[in-house]
PDB file of C-alpha atoms in Angstrom:
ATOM      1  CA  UNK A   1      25.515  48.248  48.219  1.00 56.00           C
ATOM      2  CA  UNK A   2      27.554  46.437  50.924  1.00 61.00           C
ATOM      3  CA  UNK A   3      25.510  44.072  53.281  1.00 62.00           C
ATOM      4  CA  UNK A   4      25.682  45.001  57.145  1.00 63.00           C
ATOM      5  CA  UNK A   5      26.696  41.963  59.547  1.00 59.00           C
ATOM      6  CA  UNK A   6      26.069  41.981  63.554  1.00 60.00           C
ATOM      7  CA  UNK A   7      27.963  39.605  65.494  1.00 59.00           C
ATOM      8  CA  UNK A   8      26.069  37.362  67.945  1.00 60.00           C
ATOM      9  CA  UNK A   9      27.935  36.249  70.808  1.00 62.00           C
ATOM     10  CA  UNK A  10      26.374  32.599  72.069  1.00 64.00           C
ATOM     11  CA  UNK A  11      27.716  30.717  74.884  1.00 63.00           C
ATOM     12  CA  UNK A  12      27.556  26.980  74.901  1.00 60.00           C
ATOM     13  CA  UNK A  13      28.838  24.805  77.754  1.00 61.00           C
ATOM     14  CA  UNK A  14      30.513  28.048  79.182  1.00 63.00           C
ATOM     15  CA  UNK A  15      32.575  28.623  76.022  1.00 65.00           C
ATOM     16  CA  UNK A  16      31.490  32.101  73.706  1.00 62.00           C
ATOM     17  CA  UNK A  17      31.120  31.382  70.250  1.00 59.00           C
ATOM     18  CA  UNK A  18      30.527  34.516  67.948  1.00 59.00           C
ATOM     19  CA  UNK A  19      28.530  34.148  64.567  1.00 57.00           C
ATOM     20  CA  UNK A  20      28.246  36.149  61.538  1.00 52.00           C
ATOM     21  CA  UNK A  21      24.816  36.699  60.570  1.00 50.00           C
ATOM     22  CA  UNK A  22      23.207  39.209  58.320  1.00 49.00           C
ATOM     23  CA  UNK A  23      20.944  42.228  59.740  1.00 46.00           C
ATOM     24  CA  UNK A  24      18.415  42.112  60.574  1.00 46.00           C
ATOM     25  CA  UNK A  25      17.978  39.278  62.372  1.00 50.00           C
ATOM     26  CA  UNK A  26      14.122  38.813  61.981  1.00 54.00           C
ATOM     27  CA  UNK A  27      14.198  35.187  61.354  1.00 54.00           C
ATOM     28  CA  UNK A  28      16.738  34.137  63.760  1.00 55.00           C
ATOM     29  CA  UNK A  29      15.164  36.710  66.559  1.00 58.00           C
ATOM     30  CA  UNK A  30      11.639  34.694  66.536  1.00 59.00           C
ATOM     31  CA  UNK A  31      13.379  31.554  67.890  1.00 58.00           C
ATOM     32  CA  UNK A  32      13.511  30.912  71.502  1.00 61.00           C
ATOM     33  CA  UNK A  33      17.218  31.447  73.373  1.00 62.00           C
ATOM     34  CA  UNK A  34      17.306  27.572  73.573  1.00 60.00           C
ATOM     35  CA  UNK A  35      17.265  27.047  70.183  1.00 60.00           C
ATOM     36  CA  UNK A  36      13.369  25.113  70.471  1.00 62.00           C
ATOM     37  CA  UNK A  37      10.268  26.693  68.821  1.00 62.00           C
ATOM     38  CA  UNK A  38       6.842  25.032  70.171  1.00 61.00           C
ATOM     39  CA  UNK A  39       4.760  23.539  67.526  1.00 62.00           C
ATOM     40  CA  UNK A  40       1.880  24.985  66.847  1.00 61.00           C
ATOM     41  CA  UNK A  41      -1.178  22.270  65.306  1.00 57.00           C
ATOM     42  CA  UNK A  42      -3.981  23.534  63.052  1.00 57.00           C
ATOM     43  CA  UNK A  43      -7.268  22.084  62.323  1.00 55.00           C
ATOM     44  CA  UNK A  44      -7.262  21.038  58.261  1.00 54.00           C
ATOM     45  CA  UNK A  45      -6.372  18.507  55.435  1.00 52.00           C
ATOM     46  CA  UNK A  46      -3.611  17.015  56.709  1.00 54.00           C
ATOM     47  CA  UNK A  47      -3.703  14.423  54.294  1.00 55.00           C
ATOM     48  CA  UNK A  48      -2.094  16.338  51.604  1.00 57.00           C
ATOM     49  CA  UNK A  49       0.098  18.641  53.770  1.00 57.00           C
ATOM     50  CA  UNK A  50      -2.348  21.803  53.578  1.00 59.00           C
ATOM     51  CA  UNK A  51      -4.277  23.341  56.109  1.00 57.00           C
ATOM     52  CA  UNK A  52      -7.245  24.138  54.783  1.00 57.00           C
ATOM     53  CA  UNK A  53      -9.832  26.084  57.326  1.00 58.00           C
ATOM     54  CA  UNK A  54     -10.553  26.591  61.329  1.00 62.00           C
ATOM     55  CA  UNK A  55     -11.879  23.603  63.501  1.00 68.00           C
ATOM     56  CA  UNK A  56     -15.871  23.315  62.710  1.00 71.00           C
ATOM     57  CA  UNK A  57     -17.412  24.577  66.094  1.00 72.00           C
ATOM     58  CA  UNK A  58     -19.218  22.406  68.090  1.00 71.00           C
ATOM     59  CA  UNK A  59     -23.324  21.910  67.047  1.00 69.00           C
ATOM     60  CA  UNK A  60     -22.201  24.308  63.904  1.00 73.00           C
ATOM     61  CA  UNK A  61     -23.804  21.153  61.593  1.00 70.00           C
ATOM     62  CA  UNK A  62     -27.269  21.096  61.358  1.00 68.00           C
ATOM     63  CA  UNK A  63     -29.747  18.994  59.574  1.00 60.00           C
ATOM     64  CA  UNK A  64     -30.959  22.025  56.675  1.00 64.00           C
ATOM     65  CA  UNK A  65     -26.874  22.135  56.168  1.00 66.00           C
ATOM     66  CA  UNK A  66     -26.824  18.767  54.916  1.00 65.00           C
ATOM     67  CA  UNK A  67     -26.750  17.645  51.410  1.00 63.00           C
ATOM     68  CA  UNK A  68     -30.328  16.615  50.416  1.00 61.00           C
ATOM     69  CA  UNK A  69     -29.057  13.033  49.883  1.00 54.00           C
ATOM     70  CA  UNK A  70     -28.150  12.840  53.602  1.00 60.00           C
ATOM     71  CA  UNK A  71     -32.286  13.724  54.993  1.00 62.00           C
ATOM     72  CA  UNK A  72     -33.878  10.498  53.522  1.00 75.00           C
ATOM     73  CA  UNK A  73     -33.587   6.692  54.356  1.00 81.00           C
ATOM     74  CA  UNK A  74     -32.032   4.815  50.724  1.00 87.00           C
ATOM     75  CA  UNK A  75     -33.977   1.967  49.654  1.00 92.00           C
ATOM     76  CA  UNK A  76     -31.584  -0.921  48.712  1.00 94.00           C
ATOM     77  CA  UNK A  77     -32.866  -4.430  46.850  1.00 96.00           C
ATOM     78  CA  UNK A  78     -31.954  -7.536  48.660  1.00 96.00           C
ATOM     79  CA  UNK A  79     -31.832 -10.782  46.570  1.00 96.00           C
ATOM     80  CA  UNK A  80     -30.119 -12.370  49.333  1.00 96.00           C
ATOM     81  CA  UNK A  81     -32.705 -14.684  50.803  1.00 97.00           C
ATOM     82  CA  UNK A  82     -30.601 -15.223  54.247  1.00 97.00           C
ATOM     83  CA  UNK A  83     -29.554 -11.724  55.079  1.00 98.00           C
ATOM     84  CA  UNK A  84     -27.461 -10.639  57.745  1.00 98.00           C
ATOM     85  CA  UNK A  85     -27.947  -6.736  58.800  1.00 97.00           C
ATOM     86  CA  UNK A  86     -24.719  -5.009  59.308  1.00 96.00           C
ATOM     87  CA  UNK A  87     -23.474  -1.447  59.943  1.00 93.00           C
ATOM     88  CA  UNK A  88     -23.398  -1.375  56.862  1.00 93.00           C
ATOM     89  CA  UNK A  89     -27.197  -1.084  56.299  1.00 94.00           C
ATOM     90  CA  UNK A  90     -27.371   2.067  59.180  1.00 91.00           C
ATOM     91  CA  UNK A  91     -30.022   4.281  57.998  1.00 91.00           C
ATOM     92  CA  UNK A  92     -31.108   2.185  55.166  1.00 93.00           C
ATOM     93  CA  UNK A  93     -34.795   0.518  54.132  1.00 96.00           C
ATOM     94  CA  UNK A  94     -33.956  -2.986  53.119  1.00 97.00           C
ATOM     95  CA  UNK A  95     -36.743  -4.529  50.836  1.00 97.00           C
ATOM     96  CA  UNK A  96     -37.140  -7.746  49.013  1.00 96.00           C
ATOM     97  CA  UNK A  97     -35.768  -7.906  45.390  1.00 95.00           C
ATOM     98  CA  UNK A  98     -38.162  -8.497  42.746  1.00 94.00           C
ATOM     99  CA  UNK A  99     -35.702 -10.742  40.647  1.00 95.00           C
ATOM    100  CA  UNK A 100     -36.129 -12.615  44.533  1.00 93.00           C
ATOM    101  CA  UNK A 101     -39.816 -12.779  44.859  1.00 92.00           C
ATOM    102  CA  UNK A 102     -40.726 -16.334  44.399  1.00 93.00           C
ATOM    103  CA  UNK A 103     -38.874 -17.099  47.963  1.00 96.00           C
ATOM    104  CA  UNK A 104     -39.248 -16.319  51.604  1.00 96.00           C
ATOM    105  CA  UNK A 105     -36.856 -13.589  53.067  1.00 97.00           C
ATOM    106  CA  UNK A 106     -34.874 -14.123  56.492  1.00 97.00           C
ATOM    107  CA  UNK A 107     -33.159 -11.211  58.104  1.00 98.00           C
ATOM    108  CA  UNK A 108     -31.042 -11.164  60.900  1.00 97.00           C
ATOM    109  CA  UNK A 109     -29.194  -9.624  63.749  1.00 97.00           C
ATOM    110  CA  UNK A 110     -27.356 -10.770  65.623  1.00 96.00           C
ATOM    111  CA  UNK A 111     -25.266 -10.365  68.876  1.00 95.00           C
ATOM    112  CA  UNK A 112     -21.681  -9.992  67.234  1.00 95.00           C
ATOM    113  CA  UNK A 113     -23.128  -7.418  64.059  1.00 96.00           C
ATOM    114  CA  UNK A 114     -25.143  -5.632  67.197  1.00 96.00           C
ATOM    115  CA  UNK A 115     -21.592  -5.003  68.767  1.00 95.00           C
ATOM    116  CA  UNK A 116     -20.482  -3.276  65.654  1.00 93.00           C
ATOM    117  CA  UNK A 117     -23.489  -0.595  65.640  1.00 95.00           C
ATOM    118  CA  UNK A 118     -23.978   2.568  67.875  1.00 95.00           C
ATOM    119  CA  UNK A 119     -26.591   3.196  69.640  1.00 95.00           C
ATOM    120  CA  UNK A 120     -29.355   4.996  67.677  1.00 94.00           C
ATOM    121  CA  UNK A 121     -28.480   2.941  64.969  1.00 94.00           C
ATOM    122  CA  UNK A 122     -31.601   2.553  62.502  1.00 95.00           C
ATOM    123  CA  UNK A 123     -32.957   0.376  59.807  1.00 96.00           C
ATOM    124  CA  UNK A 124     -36.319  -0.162  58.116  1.00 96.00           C
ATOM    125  CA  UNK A 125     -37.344  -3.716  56.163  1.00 97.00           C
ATOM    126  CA  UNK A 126     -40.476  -3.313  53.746  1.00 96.00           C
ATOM    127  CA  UNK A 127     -42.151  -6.609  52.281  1.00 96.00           C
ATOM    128  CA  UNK A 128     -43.024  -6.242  48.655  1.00 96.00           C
ATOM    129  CA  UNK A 129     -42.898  -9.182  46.384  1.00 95.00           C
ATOM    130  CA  UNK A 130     -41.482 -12.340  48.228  1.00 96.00           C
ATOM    131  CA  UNK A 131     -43.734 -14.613  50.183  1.00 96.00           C
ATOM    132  CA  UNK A 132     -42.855 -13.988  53.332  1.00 96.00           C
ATOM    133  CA  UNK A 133     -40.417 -11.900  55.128  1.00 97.00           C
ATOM    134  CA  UNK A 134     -39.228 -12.873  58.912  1.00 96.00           C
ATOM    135  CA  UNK A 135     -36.429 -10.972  61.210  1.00 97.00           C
ATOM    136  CA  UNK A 136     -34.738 -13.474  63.450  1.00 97.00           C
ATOM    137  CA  UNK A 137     -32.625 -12.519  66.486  1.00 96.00           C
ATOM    138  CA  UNK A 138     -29.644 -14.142  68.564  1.00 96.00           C
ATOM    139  CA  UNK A 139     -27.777 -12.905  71.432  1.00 95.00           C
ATOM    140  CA  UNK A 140     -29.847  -9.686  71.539  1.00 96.00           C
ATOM    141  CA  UNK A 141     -32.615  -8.119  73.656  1.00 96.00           C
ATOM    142  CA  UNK A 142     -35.649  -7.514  70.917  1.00 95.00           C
ATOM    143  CA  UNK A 143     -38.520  -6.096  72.204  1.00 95.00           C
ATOM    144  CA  UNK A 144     -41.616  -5.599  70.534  1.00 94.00           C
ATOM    145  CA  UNK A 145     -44.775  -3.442  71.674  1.00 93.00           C
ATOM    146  CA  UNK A 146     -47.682  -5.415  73.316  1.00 90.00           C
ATOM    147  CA  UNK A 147     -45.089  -8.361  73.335  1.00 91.00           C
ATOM    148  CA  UNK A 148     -42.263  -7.653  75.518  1.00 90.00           C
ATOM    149  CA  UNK A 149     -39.316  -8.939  75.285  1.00 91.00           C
ATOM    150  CA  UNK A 150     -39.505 -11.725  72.377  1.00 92.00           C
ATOM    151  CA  UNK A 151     -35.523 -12.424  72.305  1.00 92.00           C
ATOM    152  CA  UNK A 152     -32.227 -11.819  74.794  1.00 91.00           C
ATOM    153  CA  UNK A 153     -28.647 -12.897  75.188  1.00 92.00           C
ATOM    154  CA  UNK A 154     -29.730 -16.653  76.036  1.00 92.00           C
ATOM    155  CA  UNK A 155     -32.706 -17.014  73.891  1.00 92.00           C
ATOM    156  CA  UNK A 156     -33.249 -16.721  70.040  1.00 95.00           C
ATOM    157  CA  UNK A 157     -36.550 -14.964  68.957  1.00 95.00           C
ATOM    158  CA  UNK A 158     -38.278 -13.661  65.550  1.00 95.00           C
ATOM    159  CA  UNK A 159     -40.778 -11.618  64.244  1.00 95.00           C
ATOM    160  CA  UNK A 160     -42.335 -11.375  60.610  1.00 95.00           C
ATOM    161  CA  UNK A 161     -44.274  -8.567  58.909  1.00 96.00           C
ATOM    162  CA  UNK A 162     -47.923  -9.162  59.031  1.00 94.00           C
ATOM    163  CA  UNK A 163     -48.878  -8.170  55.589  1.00 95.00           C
ATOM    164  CA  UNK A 164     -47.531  -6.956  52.012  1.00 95.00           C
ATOM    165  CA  UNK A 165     -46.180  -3.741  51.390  1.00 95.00           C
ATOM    166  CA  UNK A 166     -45.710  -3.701  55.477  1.00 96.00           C
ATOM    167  CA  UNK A 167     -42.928  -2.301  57.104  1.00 95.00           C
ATOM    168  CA  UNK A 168     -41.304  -2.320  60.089  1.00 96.00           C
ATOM    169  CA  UNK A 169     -38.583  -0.211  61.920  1.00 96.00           C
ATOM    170  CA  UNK A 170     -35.743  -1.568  63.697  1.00 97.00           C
ATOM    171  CA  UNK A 171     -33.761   0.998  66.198  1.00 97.00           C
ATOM    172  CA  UNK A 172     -31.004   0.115  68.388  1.00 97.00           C
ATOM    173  CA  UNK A 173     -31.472   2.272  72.227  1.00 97.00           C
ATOM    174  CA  UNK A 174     -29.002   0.590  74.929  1.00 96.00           C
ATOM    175  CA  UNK A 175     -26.174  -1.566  74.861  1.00 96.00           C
ATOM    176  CA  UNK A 176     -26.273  -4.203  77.185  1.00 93.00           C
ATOM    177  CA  UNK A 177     -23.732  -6.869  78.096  1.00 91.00           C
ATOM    178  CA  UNK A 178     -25.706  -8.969  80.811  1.00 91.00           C
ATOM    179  CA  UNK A 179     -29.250  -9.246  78.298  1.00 91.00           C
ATOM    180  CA  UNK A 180     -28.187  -8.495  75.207  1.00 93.00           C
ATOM    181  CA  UNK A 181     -27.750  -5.281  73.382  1.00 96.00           C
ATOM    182  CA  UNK A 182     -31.505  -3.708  73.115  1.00 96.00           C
ATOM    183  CA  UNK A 183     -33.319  -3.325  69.854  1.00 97.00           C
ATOM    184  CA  UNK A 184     -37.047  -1.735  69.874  1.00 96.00           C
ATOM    185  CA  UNK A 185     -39.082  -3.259  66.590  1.00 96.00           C
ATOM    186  CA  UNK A 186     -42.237  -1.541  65.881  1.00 95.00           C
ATOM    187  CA  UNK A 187     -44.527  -1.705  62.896  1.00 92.00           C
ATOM    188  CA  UNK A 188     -46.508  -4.604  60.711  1.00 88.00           C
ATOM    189  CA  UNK A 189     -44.727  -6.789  63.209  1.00 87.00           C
ATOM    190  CA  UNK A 190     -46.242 -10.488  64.731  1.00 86.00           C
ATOM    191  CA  UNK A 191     -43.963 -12.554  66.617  1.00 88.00           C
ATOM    192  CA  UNK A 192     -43.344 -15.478  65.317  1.00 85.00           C
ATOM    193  CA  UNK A 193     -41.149 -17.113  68.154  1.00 77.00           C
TER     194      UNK A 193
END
């Protein structure tokens, strides 16, 4: 069976040029006169060159779609004695390791880690088997119920759970340039300084 050609006649810098191509044109008729196709983008995997699904709308996630690890706080050991939080930690409950309990536990935050975490950032400290466990704070506005304002961008402050087996909850609300990012700290807390 013989193959039908059409001749295309293009013009180019007011010279005609006449191609053979075969029929039909399908292909060739989808491009623009130009010669330029836009580019479409799709939402997916671009990672490994596929595209994999539509964009996920908008407030489509909700918290009974998560995976059940995702709707509780993880407990992780600290044997560190001097322990800095960091992003890191978002979400977490920090408590004192056993294989640690003969010691007294110092956490911190402080003004340069506090830059690195969101607001509504969240952590939790428990007290369990050291012998004491204080929170101390530079270069950030902590503020504790019934105490005010206990530390800020020009003053160090620190609290320390009140008991064993107390906790207390950490929560980051504003950030702040001129006082110090602020942190709300309620719980077993007394203020040490």
């Amino acid at each position: 069976m013989a193959q039908e050609y059409g001749i295309d006649i293009q013009r180019w810098n007011g010279t005609d040029y006449d191609t053979l191509k075969p029929t039909p044109d399908s292909h060739a008729d989808s491009h623009k006169a130009s010669g330029s196709d836009p580019i479409v983008m799709e939402t997916g995997n671009y990672g490994n060159g596929t595209i994999t699904s539509a964009k996920i709308a908008d407030g489509a996630i909700t918290r009974s779609k998560l995976a059940g690890n995702t709707k509780y706080s993880p407990v992780s050991f600290i044997t560190n004695i001097n322990y800095p939080i960091t992003i890191a930690d978002s979400g977490s409950t920090l408590s004192d390791a056993y294989s640690a309990r003969d010691n007294a536990f110092t956490f911190s935050l402080t003004q340069e880690n506090s830059t690195n975490m969101p607001v509504g950032f969240e952590v939790a400290i428990i007290w369990r088997y050291c012998t004491s466990v204080t929170i101390s704070f530079s270069g950030v506005r902590a503020c504790v119920p019934g105490s005010g304002q206990i530390a800020t961008s020009s003053s160090n402050g620190s609290v320390g759970i009140s008991e064993k087996y107390g906790t207390i909850a950490m929560k980051k609300v504003e950030v702040d340039n001129t006082y110090g990012d602020m942190w709300i700290i309620t719980g077993n807390v007394e203020v040490v300084s």
